PDB file of C-alpha atoms in Angstrom:
ATOM      1  CA  MET A   1       0.000   0.000   0.000  1.00  0.00           C
ATOM      2  CA  PRO A   2       1.156   3.592  -0.562  1.00  0.00           C
ATOM      3  CA  GLN A   3       2.912   5.134   2.437  1.00  0.00           C
ATOM      4  CA  LEU A   4       0.774   8.291   2.620  1.00  0.00           C
ATOM      5  CA  PRO A   5      -3.001   7.858   2.982  1.00  0.00           C
ATOM      6  CA  ILE A   6      -5.828   9.531   1.119  1.00  0.00           C
ATOM      7  CA  VAL A   7      -7.257  11.642   3.932  1.00  0.00           C
ATOM      8  CA  GLY A   8     -10.416  13.001   2.318  1.00  0.00           C
ATOM      9  CA  LEU A   9     -11.814  15.052  -0.535  1.00  0.00           C
ATOM     10  CA  HIS A  10      -9.718  17.587  -2.422  1.00  0.00           C
ATOM     11  CA  HIS A  11     -12.566  19.169  -4.392  1.00  0.00           C
ATOM     12  CA  VAL A  12     -15.984  18.545  -5.907  1.00  0.00           C
ATOM     13  CA  THR A  13     -16.746  19.692  -9.454  1.00  0.00           C
ATOM     14  CA  ALA A  14     -20.280  20.384 -10.652  1.00  0.00           C
ATOM     15  CA  ILE A  15     -22.135  21.929 -13.594  1.00  0.00           C
ATOM     16  CA  ALA A  16     -23.938  25.268 -13.396  1.00  0.00           C
ATOM     17  CA  SER A  17     -25.809  27.442 -15.865  1.00  0.00           C
ATOM     18  CA  ASP A  18     -25.585  31.224 -15.435  1.00  0.00           C
ATOM     19  CA  PRO A  19     -22.033  32.235 -14.364  1.00  0.00           C
ATOM     20  CA  GLN A  20     -23.022  35.410 -12.490  1.00  0.00           C
ATOM     21  CA  GLN A  21     -25.823  33.670 -10.618  1.00  0.00           C
ATOM     22  CA  ASN A  22     -23.435  30.885  -9.623  1.00  0.00           C
ATOM     23  CA  LEU A  23     -20.767  33.367  -8.513  1.00  0.00           C
ATOM     24  CA  ASP A  24     -23.178  35.430  -6.425  1.00  0.00           C
ATOM     25  CA  PHE A  25     -24.809  32.454  -4.696  1.00  0.00           C
ATOM     26  CA  TYR A  26     -21.597  30.854  -3.474  1.00  0.00           C
ATOM     27  CA  THR A  27     -19.873  34.102  -2.456  1.00  0.00           C
ATOM     28  CA  ASP A  28     -22.853  36.041  -1.073  1.00  0.00           C
ATOM     29  CA  VAL A  29     -25.215  33.385   0.272  1.00  0.00           C
ATOM     30  CA  LEU A  30     -22.705  30.727   1.389  1.00  0.00           C
ATOM     31  CA  GLY A  31     -19.848  33.118   2.092  1.00  0.00           C
ATOM     32  CA  LEU A  32     -17.181  31.185   0.189  1.00  0.00           C
ATOM     33  CA  ARG A  33     -14.241  32.908  -1.427  1.00  0.00           C
ATOM     34  CA  PHE A  34     -13.894  33.066  -5.196  1.00  0.00           C
ATOM     35  CA  VAL A  35     -10.530  31.324  -5.251  1.00  0.00           C
ATOM     36  CA  LYS A  36      -9.919  31.123  -8.987  1.00  0.00           C
ATOM     37  CA  ARG A  37     -11.466  32.210 -12.259  1.00  0.00           C
ATOM     38  CA  THR A  38     -10.014  30.254 -15.119  1.00  0.00           C
ATOM     39  CA  VAL A  39     -11.306  28.176 -18.022  1.00  0.00           C
ATOM     40  CA  ASN A  40     -12.151  24.549 -18.551  1.00  0.00           C
ATOM     41  CA  PHE A  41      -8.800  23.289 -19.801  1.00  0.00           C
ATOM     42  CA  ASP A  42     -10.573  20.766 -22.039  1.00  0.00           C
ATOM     43  CA  ASP A  43     -13.023  23.412 -23.310  1.00  0.00           C
ATOM     44  CA  PRO A  44     -11.333  26.837 -23.103  1.00  0.00           C
ATOM     45  CA  GLY A  45     -14.445  28.582 -24.400  1.00  0.00           C
ATOM     46  CA  SER A  46     -16.106  28.157 -20.992  1.00  0.00           C
ATOM     47  CA  TYR A  47     -15.245  29.155 -17.454  1.00  0.00           C
ATOM     48  CA  HIS A  48     -14.048  27.021 -14.573  1.00  0.00           C
ATOM     49  CA  PHE A  49     -14.850  28.629 -11.210  1.00  0.00           C
ATOM     50  CA  TYR A  50     -13.300  27.591  -7.886  1.00  0.00           C
ATOM     51  CA  PHE A  51     -14.771  28.477  -4.485  1.00  0.00           C
ATOM     52  CA  GLY A  52     -13.302  27.683  -1.068  1.00  0.00           C
ATOM     53  CA  ASP A  53     -11.939  29.073   2.166  1.00  0.00           C
ATOM     54  CA  ASP A  54      -9.778  32.190   2.279  1.00  0.00           C
ATOM     55  CA  ALA A  55      -6.605  30.381   1.225  1.00  0.00           C
ATOM     56  CA  GLY A  56      -8.091  27.843  -1.192  1.00  0.00           C
ATOM     57  CA  THR A  57      -7.224  24.907   1.066  1.00  0.00           C
ATOM     58  CA  PRO A  58      -7.686  21.372  -0.309  1.00  0.00           C
ATOM     59  CA  GLY A  59     -10.828  19.943   1.227  1.00  0.00           C
ATOM     60  CA  THR A  60     -12.719  23.240   0.887  1.00  0.00           C
ATOM     61  CA  ILE A  61     -12.879  23.609  -2.900  1.00  0.00           C
ATOM     62  CA  LEU A  62     -16.170  23.440  -4.790  1.00  0.00           C
ATOM     63  CA  THR A  63     -15.696  24.049  -8.504  1.00  0.00           C
ATOM     64  CA  PHE A  64     -18.104  24.642 -11.378  1.00  0.00           C
ATOM     65  CA  PHE A  65     -18.258  24.532 -15.125  1.00  0.00           C
ATOM     66  CA  PRO A  66     -20.863  27.279 -15.720  1.00  0.00           C
ATOM     67  CA  TRP A  67     -22.415  26.584 -19.112  1.00  0.00           C
ATOM     68  CA  PRO A  68     -25.044  29.286 -19.835  1.00  0.00           C
ATOM     69  CA  ARG A  69     -27.101  27.061 -22.139  1.00  0.00           C
ATOM     70  CA  ALA A  70     -26.959  23.947 -19.951  1.00  0.00           C
ATOM     71  CA  SER A  71     -30.286  22.243 -19.333  1.00  0.00           C
ATOM     72  CA  ARG A  72     -31.202  21.105 -15.822  1.00  0.00           C
ATOM     73  CA  GLY A  73     -29.668  17.767 -14.820  1.00  0.00           C
ATOM     74  CA  LEU A  74     -31.491  14.926 -13.118  1.00  0.00           C
ATOM     75  CA  ALA A  75     -29.861  13.097 -10.208  1.00  0.00           C
ATOM     76  CA  GLY A  76     -29.820   9.314 -10.321  1.00  0.00           C
ATOM     77  CA  ALA A  77     -27.890   6.151  -9.573  1.00  0.00           C
ATOM     78  CA  GLY A  78     -24.160   6.339 -10.139  1.00  0.00           C
ATOM     79  CA  GLU A  79     -23.993  10.013  -9.208  1.00  0.00           C
ATOM     80  CA  THR A  80     -23.109  12.290  -6.339  1.00  0.00           C
ATOM     81  CA  THR A  81     -26.509  13.537  -5.191  1.00  0.00           C
ATOM     82  CA  HIS A  82     -25.572  15.674  -2.154  1.00  0.00           C
ATOM     83  CA  THR A  83     -22.476  17.695  -1.282  1.00  0.00           C
ATOM     84  CA  ALA A  84     -22.116  18.424   2.434  1.00  0.00           C
ATOM     85  CA  PHE A  85     -20.247  21.268   4.120  1.00  0.00           C
ATOM     86  CA  SER A  86     -18.957  21.302   7.689  1.00  0.00           C
ATOM     87  CA  VAL A  87     -19.828  23.912  10.347  1.00  0.00           C
ATOM     88  CA  PRO A  88     -19.781  23.877  14.159  1.00  0.00           C
ATOM     89  CA  LEU A  89     -22.903  22.402  15.712  1.00  0.00           C
ATOM     90  CA  ALA A  90     -23.705  25.754  17.316  1.00  0.00           C
ATOM     91  CA  SER A  91     -23.875  27.368  13.846  1.00  0.00           C
ATOM     92  CA  LEU A  92     -26.867  25.385  12.549  1.00  0.00           C
ATOM     93  CA  GLU A  93     -29.418  27.925  13.772  1.00  0.00           C
ATOM     94  CA  TYR A  94     -27.423  30.773  12.228  1.00  0.00           C
ATOM     95  CA  TRP A  95     -27.361  29.015   8.855  1.00  0.00           C
ATOM     96  CA  GLU A  96     -31.027  28.106   8.943  1.00  0.00           C
ATOM     97  CA  LYS A  97     -31.893  31.755   9.615  1.00  0.00           C
ATOM     98  CA  ARG A  98     -29.425  33.116   7.045  1.00  0.00           C
ATOM     99  CA  LEU A  99     -30.616  30.852   4.241  1.00  0.00           C
ATOM    100  CA  THR A 100     -34.251  31.681   4.972  1.00  0.00           C
ATOM    101  CA  GLU A 101     -33.467  35.409   4.917  1.00  0.00           C
ATOM    102  CA  LYS A 102     -31.722  34.919   1.564  1.00  0.00           C
ATOM    103  CA  SER A 103     -34.940  33.302   0.221  1.00  0.00           C
ATOM    104  CA  VAL A 104     -33.384  29.843   0.054  1.00  0.00           C
ATOM    105  CA  LEU A 105     -35.805  27.047   0.909  1.00  0.00           C
ATOM    106  CA  VAL A 106     -33.990  25.093   3.617  1.00  0.00           C
ATOM    107  CA  GLU A 107     -35.048  21.947   5.458  1.00  0.00           C
ATOM    108  CA  ARG A 108     -33.718  20.811   8.823  1.00  0.00           C
ATOM    109  CA  THR A 109     -33.509  17.131   7.989  1.00  0.00           C
ATOM    110  CA  GLY A 110     -32.733  16.002  11.532  1.00  0.00           C
ATOM    111  CA  LYS A 111     -29.993  13.780  12.862  1.00  0.00           C
ATOM    112  CA  ARG A 112     -27.936  11.536  10.628  1.00  0.00           C
ATOM    113  CA  PHE A 113     -25.326   9.404  12.374  1.00  0.00           C
ATOM    114  CA  GLU A 114     -25.604  11.816  15.334  1.00  0.00           C
ATOM    115  CA  GLU A 115     -24.942  14.970  13.249  1.00  0.00           C
ATOM    116  CA  GLU A 116     -27.551  17.651  12.579  1.00  0.00           C
ATOM    117  CA  VAL A 117     -28.158  18.375   8.880  1.00  0.00           C
ATOM    118  CA  LEU A 118     -29.648  21.239   6.849  1.00  0.00           C
ATOM    119  CA  THR A 119     -30.552  20.505   3.217  1.00  0.00           C
ATOM    120  CA  PHE A 120     -31.234  22.990   0.403  1.00  0.00           C
ATOM    121  CA  ALA A 121     -30.601  23.508  -3.309  1.00  0.00           C
ATOM    122  CA  ASP A 122     -28.499  26.055  -5.164  1.00  0.00           C
ATOM    123  CA  PRO A 123     -30.048  28.048  -8.048  1.00  0.00           C
ATOM    124  CA  ASP A 124     -29.464  25.145 -10.466  1.00  0.00           C
ATOM    125  CA  GLY A 125     -31.009  22.553  -8.152  1.00  0.00           C
ATOM    126  CA  MET A 126     -27.748  21.070  -6.865  1.00  0.00           C
ATOM    127  CA  LYS A 127     -28.425  19.564  -3.429  1.00  0.00           C
ATOM    128  CA  ILE A 128     -26.246  21.050  -0.701  1.00  0.00           C
ATOM    129  CA  GLU A 129     -26.076  20.061   2.947  1.00  0.00           C
ATOM    130  CA  ILE A 130     -24.676  21.895   5.946  1.00  0.00           C
ATOM    131  CA  VAL A 131     -23.662  19.488   8.698  1.00  0.00           C
ATOM    132  CA  GLY A 132     -23.222  20.706  12.245  1.00  0.00           C
ATOM    133  CA  HIS A 133     -20.802  18.647  14.314  1.00  0.00           C
ATOM    134  CA  ALA A 134     -18.343  18.907  17.165  1.00  0.00           C
ATOM    135  CA  ASP A 135     -15.210  18.269  15.063  1.00  0.00           C
ATOM    136  CA  ALA A 136     -15.725  21.102  12.568  1.00  0.00           C
ATOM    137  CA  GLY A 137     -12.268  22.544  13.239  1.00  0.00           C
ATOM    138  CA  GLU A 138     -10.936  26.072  12.845  1.00  0.00           C
ATOM    139  CA  ALA A 139     -12.081  28.400  10.083  1.00  0.00           C
ATOM    140  CA  LYS A 140     -10.039  30.204   7.465  1.00  0.00           C
ATOM    141  CA  ALA A 141     -12.891  32.641   6.984  1.00  0.00           C
ATOM    142  CA  PRO A 142     -13.116  34.269   3.526  1.00  0.00           C
ATOM    143  CA  ARG A 143     -12.144  37.914   3.896  1.00  0.00           C
ATOM    144  CA  PHE A 144     -14.986  39.431   1.863  1.00  0.00           C
ATOM    145  CA  ALA A 145     -17.842  37.285   3.210  1.00  0.00           C
ATOM    146  CA  THR A 146     -20.601  38.658   5.413  1.00  0.00           C
ATOM    147  CA  VAL A 147     -20.743  35.376   7.338  1.00  0.00           C
ATOM    148  CA  PRO A 148     -19.176  35.871  10.793  1.00  0.00           C
ATOM    149  CA  ALA A 149     -15.924  33.945  11.145  1.00  0.00           C
ATOM    150  CA  GLU A 150     -17.285  31.747  13.935  1.00  0.00           C
ATOM    151  CA  HIS A 151     -20.062  30.512  11.625  1.00  0.00           C
ATOM    152  CA  ALA A 152     -18.005  30.261   8.426  1.00  0.00           C
ATOM    153  CA  ILE A 153     -18.102  27.061   6.410  1.00  0.00           C
ATOM    154  CA  ARG A 154     -14.980  25.085   7.299  1.00  0.00           C
ATOM    155  CA  GLY A 155     -14.865  22.997   4.126  1.00  0.00           C
ATOM    156  CA  PHE A 156     -16.381  19.701   3.113  1.00  0.00           C
ATOM    157  CA  PHE A 157     -17.975  17.241   5.487  1.00  0.00           C
ATOM    158  CA  GLY A 158     -18.415  14.725   2.661  1.00  0.00           C
ATOM    159  CA  VAL A 159     -20.653  13.578  -0.184  1.00  0.00           C
ATOM    160  CA  THR A 160     -23.523  11.174  -0.774  1.00  0.00           C
ATOM    161  CA  LEU A 161     -23.335   8.741  -3.689  1.00  0.00           C
ATOM    162  CA  LEU A 162     -26.574   7.105  -4.861  1.00  0.00           C
ATOM    163  CA  GLN A 163     -25.959   3.502  -5.881  1.00  0.00           C
ATOM    164  CA  GLN A 164     -28.116   0.582  -6.976  1.00  0.00           C
ATOM    165  CA  ARG A 165     -25.788  -1.710  -5.049  1.00  0.00           C
ATOM    166  CA  ALA A 166     -22.955  -1.021  -2.659  1.00  0.00           C
ATOM    167  CA  GLU A 167     -20.552  -3.961  -2.741  1.00  0.00           C
ATOM    168  CA  GLU A 168     -18.243  -3.014  -5.617  1.00  0.00           C
ATOM    169  CA  THR A 169     -18.135   0.689  -4.725  1.00  0.00           C
ATOM    170  CA  ALA A 170     -17.418  -0.237  -1.098  1.00  0.00           C
ATOM    171  CA  ALA A 171     -14.554  -2.450  -2.251  1.00  0.00           C
ATOM    172  CA  ILE A 172     -12.803   0.350  -4.149  1.00  0.00           C
ATOM    173  CA  LEU A 173     -13.348   2.747  -1.237  1.00  0.00           C
ATOM    174  CA  ASN A 174     -11.647   0.138   0.966  1.00  0.00           C
ATOM    175  CA  VAL A 175      -8.705   0.048  -1.449  1.00  0.00           C
ATOM    176  CA  MET A 176      -8.475   3.839  -1.067  1.00  0.00           C
ATOM    177  CA  GLY A 177      -8.408   3.584   2.732  1.00  0.00           C
ATOM    178  CA  PHE A 178     -12.065   4.397   3.465  1.00  0.00           C
ATOM    179  CA  ARG A 179     -13.674   1.911   5.862  1.00  0.00           C
ATOM    180  CA  LYS A 180     -17.333   1.463   6.697  1.00  0.00           C
ATOM    181  CA  VAL A 181     -17.864   3.131  10.057  1.00  0.00           C
ATOM    182  CA  ALA A 182     -21.662   3.244  10.326  1.00  0.00           C
ATOM    183  CA  GLU A 183     -24.891   2.087   8.715  1.00  0.00           C
ATOM    184  CA  GLU A 184     -28.371   3.550   9.064  1.00  0.00           C
ATOM    185  CA  GLY A 185     -31.216   2.182   6.942  1.00  0.00           C
ATOM    186  CA  LYS A 186     -30.189   2.403   3.290  1.00  0.00           C
ATOM    187  CA  ARG A 187     -27.189   4.618   4.080  1.00  0.00           C
ATOM    188  CA  GLN A 188     -23.659   3.336   4.644  1.00  0.00           C
ATOM    189  CA  ARG A 189     -20.912   5.674   5.811  1.00  0.00           C
ATOM    190  CA  PHE A 190     -17.253   5.260   4.885  1.00  0.00           C
ATOM    191  CA  ALA A 191     -14.494   7.370   6.395  1.00  0.00           C
ATOM    192  CA  ALA A 192     -10.751   7.769   6.204  1.00  0.00           C
ATOM    193  CA  GLU A 193      -8.583   7.862   9.307  1.00  0.00           C
ATOM    194  CA  GLY A 194      -8.343  11.210  11.075  1.00  0.00           C
ATOM    195  CA  LEU A 195     -10.379  14.400  10.963  1.00  0.00           C
ATOM    196  CA  ALA A 196      -9.416  15.843   7.574  1.00  0.00           C
ATOM    197  CA  LEU A 197     -12.022  17.874   5.737  1.00  0.00           C
ATOM    198  CA  GLY A 198     -14.243  15.805   3.465  1.00  0.00           C
ATOM    199  CA  ASN A 199     -13.431  12.395   4.901  1.00  0.00           C
ATOM    200  CA  HIS A 200     -17.040  11.094   4.902  1.00  0.00           C
ATOM    201  CA  ILE A 201     -18.350   9.198   1.873  1.00  0.00           C
ATOM    202  CA  ASP A 202     -21.954   8.024   2.231  1.00  0.00           C
ATOM    203  CA  LEU A 203     -23.438   5.367  -0.028  1.00  0.00           C
ATOM    204  CA  LEU A 204     -27.220   5.603  -0.310  1.00  0.00           C
ATOM    205  CA  VAL A 205     -28.344   2.241  -1.695  1.00  0.00           C
ATOM    206  CA  ASP A 206     -31.543   1.985  -3.732  1.00  0.00           C
ATOM    207  CA  PRO A 207     -31.737  -1.027  -6.101  1.00  0.00           C
ATOM    208  CA  GLY A 208     -34.659   0.592  -7.914  1.00  0.00           C
ATOM    209  CA  ALA A 209     -33.006   3.961  -8.518  1.00  0.00           C
ATOM    210  CA  SER A 210     -32.976   5.015 -12.153  1.00  0.00           C
ATOM    211  CA  HIS A 211     -29.950   6.572 -13.793  1.00  0.00           C
ATOM    212  CA  GLY A 212     -29.802  10.335 -13.962  1.00  0.00           C
ATOM    213  CA  ARG A 213     -29.071  12.876 -16.644  1.00  0.00           C
ATOM    214  CA  PRO A 214     -26.047  15.209 -16.455  1.00  0.00           C
ATOM    215  CA  GLY A 215     -26.705  18.918 -16.651  1.00  0.00           C
ATOM    216  CA  ALA A 216     -26.880  22.085 -14.577  1.00  0.00           C
ATOM    217  CA  GLY A 217     -27.111  21.197 -10.909  1.00  0.00           C
ATOM    218  CA  SER A 218     -25.383  17.823 -11.244  1.00  0.00           C
ATOM    219  CA  VAL A 219     -21.959  16.855  -9.918  1.00  0.00           C
ATOM    220  CA  HIS A 220     -19.429  16.054 -12.642  1.00  0.00           C
ATOM    221  CA  HIS A 221     -16.853  14.334 -10.418  1.00  0.00           C
ATOM    222  CA  ILE A 222     -15.394  14.201  -6.929  1.00  0.00           C
ATOM    223  CA  ALA A 223     -11.670  14.481  -6.240  1.00  0.00           C
ATOM    224  CA  PHE A 224      -9.694  12.939  -3.409  1.00  0.00           C
ATOM    225  CA  ARG A 225      -6.403  14.222  -1.985  1.00  0.00           C
ATOM    226  CA  ALA A 226      -2.943  12.918  -2.803  1.00  0.00           C
ATOM    227  CA  ALA A 227      -0.251  14.413  -0.580  1.00  0.00           C
ATOM    228  CA  ASP A 228       2.161  14.982  -3.483  1.00  0.00           C
ATOM    229  CA  GLU A 229       3.167  13.627  -6.896  1.00  0.00           C
ATOM    230  CA  ALA A 230       5.121  10.695  -5.467  1.00  0.00           C
ATOM    231  CA  SER A 231       2.117   9.600  -3.407  1.00  0.00           C
ATOM    232  CA  GLN A 232      -0.189  10.035  -6.388  1.00  0.00           C
ATOM    233  CA  LYS A 233       2.070   7.785  -8.461  1.00  0.00           C
ATOM    234  CA  GLU A 234       1.935   5.084  -5.758  1.00  0.00           C
ATOM    235  CA  TRP A 235      -1.851   5.349  -5.545  1.00  0.00           C
ATOM    236  CA  ARG A 236      -2.164   5.195  -9.321  1.00  0.00           C
ATOM    237  CA  GLU A 237      -0.263   1.908  -9.348  1.00  0.00           C
ATOM    238  CA  GLU A 238      -2.511   0.566  -6.594  1.00  0.00           C
ATOM    239  CA  ILE A 239      -5.792   1.660  -8.188  1.00  0.00           C
ATOM    240  CA  GLU A 240      -4.698   0.388 -11.606  1.00  0.00           C
ATOM    241  CA  LYS A 241      -4.768  -3.134 -10.181  1.00  0.00           C
ATOM    242  CA  HIS A 242      -8.556  -2.769  -9.965  1.00  0.00           C
ATOM    243  CA  LEU A 243      -9.734  -0.115 -12.450  1.00  0.00           C
ATOM    244  CA  ASP A 244      -8.693   1.729 -15.598  1.00  0.00           C
ATOM    245  CA  VAL A 245      -6.888   4.949 -14.667  1.00  0.00           C
ATOM    246  CA  THR A 246      -5.922   7.920 -16.845  1.00  0.00           C
ATOM    247  CA  PRO A 247      -2.358   9.166 -17.168  1.00  0.00           C
ATOM    248  CA  VAL A 248      -1.401  12.072 -14.909  1.00  0.00           C
ATOM    249  CA  LEU A 249      -2.885  15.317 -16.226  1.00  0.00           C
ATOM    250  CA  ASP A 250      -1.542  18.782 -15.421  1.00  0.00           C
ATOM    251  CA  ARG A 251      -4.352  20.967 -14.029  1.00  0.00           C
ATOM    252  CA  ASP A 252      -1.889  23.784 -13.236  1.00  0.00           C
ATOM    253  CA  TYR A 253      -2.974  24.076  -9.567  1.00  0.00           C
ATOM    254  CA  PHE A 254      -2.707  20.327  -9.019  1.00  0.00           C
ATOM    255  CA  HIS A 255      -1.963  17.147 -10.969  1.00  0.00           C
ATOM    256  CA  SER A 256      -4.791  14.688 -11.501  1.00  0.00           C
ATOM    257  CA  ILE A 257      -5.659  11.134 -12.401  1.00  0.00           C
ATOM    258  CA  TYR A 258      -9.217   9.980 -13.104  1.00  0.00           C
ATOM    259  CA  PHE A 259     -11.024   6.675 -12.807  1.00  0.00           C
ATOM    260  CA  ARG A 260     -14.672   5.641 -12.729  1.00  0.00           C
ATOM    261  CA  GLU A 261     -15.678   3.566  -9.733  1.00  0.00           C
ATOM    262  CA  PRO A 262     -17.804   0.459 -10.434  1.00  0.00           C
ATOM    263  CA  GLY A 263     -21.084   2.188  -9.563  1.00  0.00           C
ATOM    264  CA  GLY A 264     -20.486   4.901 -12.157  1.00  0.00           C
ATOM    265  CA  VAL A 265     -19.207   7.925 -10.210  1.00  0.00           C
ATOM    266  CA  LEU A 266     -16.169   9.626 -11.737  1.00  0.00           C
ATOM    267  CA  PHE A 267     -13.350   9.825  -9.180  1.00  0.00           C
ATOM    268  CA  GLU A 268     -10.246  11.991  -9.373  1.00  0.00           C
ATOM    269  CA  LEU A 269      -7.104  11.894  -7.272  1.00  0.00           C
ATOM    270  CA  ALA A 270      -5.553  15.383  -7.138  1.00  0.00           C
ATOM    271  CA  THR A 271      -2.302  16.509  -5.535  1.00  0.00           C
ATOM    272  CA  ASP A 272      -2.346  19.092  -2.748  1.00  0.00           C
ATOM    273  CA  PRO A 273       0.496  21.131  -4.312  1.00  0.00           C
ATOM    274  CA  PRO A 274       1.187  23.434  -5.968  1.00  0.00           C
ATOM    275  CA  GLY A 275      -2.062  25.183  -4.931  1.00  0.00           C
ATOM    276  CA  PHE A 276      -3.901  28.299  -6.080  1.00  0.00           C
ATOM    277  CA  ALA A 277      -1.300  30.973  -5.280  1.00  0.00           C
ATOM    278  CA  THR A 278       1.029  29.904  -8.080  1.00  0.00           C
ATOM    279  CA  ASP A 279      -0.186  32.540 -10.547  1.00  0.00           C
ATOM    280  CA  GLU A 280      -1.595  35.258  -8.260  1.00  0.00           C
ATOM    281  CA  PRO A 281      -1.087  36.237  -4.620  1.00  0.00           C
ATOM    282  CA  VAL A 282      -3.517  35.052  -1.960  1.00  0.00           C
ATOM    283  CA  ASP A 283      -4.671  38.661  -1.497  1.00  0.00           C
ATOM    284  CA  ALA A 284      -5.872  38.779  -5.113  1.00  0.00           C
ATOM    285  CA  LEU A 285      -7.331  35.296  -5.582  1.00  0.00           C
ATOM    286  CA  GLY A 286     -10.159  35.175  -8.112  1.00  0.00           C
ATOM    287  CA  GLU A 287      -9.914  38.788  -9.200  1.00  0.00           C
ATOM    288  CA  ALA A 288      -8.651  38.250 -12.751  1.00  0.00           C
ATOM    289  CA  LEU A 289      -8.887  35.557 -15.407  1.00  0.00           C
ATOM    290  CA  ARG A 290      -5.968  33.168 -15.111  1.00  0.00           C
ATOM    291  CA  LEU A 291      -4.914  30.856 -17.912  1.00  0.00           C
ATOM    292  CA  PRO A 292      -2.408  28.008 -17.825  1.00  0.00           C
ATOM    293  CA  PRO A 293       0.866  28.630 -19.682  1.00  0.00           C
ATOM    294  CA  TRP A 294      -0.206  26.557 -22.691  1.00  0.00           C
ATOM    295  CA  LEU A 295      -3.367  28.658 -23.164  1.00  0.00           C
ATOM    296  CA  GLU A 296      -1.891  32.086 -22.387  1.00  0.00           C
ATOM    297  CA  PRO A 297      -0.896  32.706 -26.049  1.00  0.00           C
ATOM    298  CA  ARG A 298      -4.606  32.391 -26.934  1.00  0.00           C
ATOM    299  CA  ARG A 299      -5.846  34.898 -24.317  1.00  0.00           C
ATOM    300  CA  ALA A 300      -6.791  37.494 -26.948  1.00  0.00           C
ATOM    301  CA  THR A 301      -9.267  35.067 -28.504  1.00  0.00           C
ATOM    302  CA  ILE A 302     -10.407  33.234 -25.342  1.00  0.00           C
ATOM    303  CA  GLU A 303     -11.192  36.145 -23.016  1.00  0.00           C
ATOM    304  CA  PRO A 304     -13.597  38.141 -25.246  1.00  0.00           C
ATOM    305  CA  ARG A 305     -15.772  35.050 -25.795  1.00  0.00           C
ATOM    306  CA  LEU A 306     -16.381  34.438 -22.099  1.00  0.00           C
ATOM    307  CA  PRO A 307     -19.493  35.955 -20.462  1.00  0.00           C
ATOM    308  CA  LYS A 308     -18.842  39.154 -18.522  1.00  0.00           C
ATOM    309  CA  ILE A 309     -18.979  38.662 -14.755  1.00  0.00           C
ATOM    310  CA  GLU A 310     -18.585  40.967 -11.760  1.00  0.00           C
ATOM    311  CA  LEU A 311     -16.971  39.832  -8.533  1.00  0.00           C
ATOM    312  CA  HIS A 312     -18.758  41.576  -5.681  1.00  0.00           C
ATOM    313  CA  LYS A 313     -16.850  42.080  -2.455  1.00  0.00           C
ATOM    314  CA  TRP A 314     -19.760  41.750  -0.077  1.00  0.00           C
ATOM    315  CA  LYS A 315     -17.730  43.022   2.870  1.00  0.00           C
ATOM    316  CA  GLU A 316     -15.088  45.676   2.305  1.00  0.00           C
ATOM    317  CA  ILE A 317     -11.860  45.263   4.241  1.00  0.00           C
ATOM    318  CA  ALA A 318     -10.740  48.355   6.143  1.00  0.00           C
TER     319      ALA A 318
END
């Protein structure tokens, strides 16, 4: 087995429709920082947005491909149906009140494995959860958010994968170091060792679930953390014993490999380094369009074709 474990999620990538609506919801309503504005490296005619904590820490990053003409997706088997964020237990009432005041329909869905959960949808119908629990950890509160630092989203709690059967998905999670730690009705929880952000993977098993349709509001893939390139190489060799794995791809802010788990969810394993401050300082994250070196010569043709967006700084820094 590789020496360094996979400790949790690195990021989650989803599909959105209107770029400005997506930007405003995650920065204003949820108080995340706009960590990076770049393009889809495989489709440079469209944006790739990254949201996270103030420093863009792995385990806090929710990313989107905002495609203005995207039709609404339909969640189904073999997909990530819910993405859960972590906050202190004492913050649940604050978030319930804040979301209601922002005209977001929010449901207090009660206890799940002893944690309290709020469930709601973003403007494209993507299901988001806020989980209140004792191990939420310290915040790196986004500097321009109106959410008080003590209530700030810490990062990911985990994700829920809807599956028709659990056995084969559970087996690959075991290979990756995630063990079943709890079961409640149709839900099985897998977790990595430790308290890293995003270390909870829930399998919701429904043999009769139909397959979904990708589109706005659906999750494209989930990415796990590799400590560095050497660890990623070791994990690639291990995973390749069980599944087809892509070569290492340069995503500028991290290196990635991709593989589809047996139930159909696209997994990625992304390196923690080099991070999001490689092409702009932390103080200026997200403020200008950044392109990888191989696309920079095409900036004059790429940038004018992208929709105009405005980054609002909801709280001015004195």
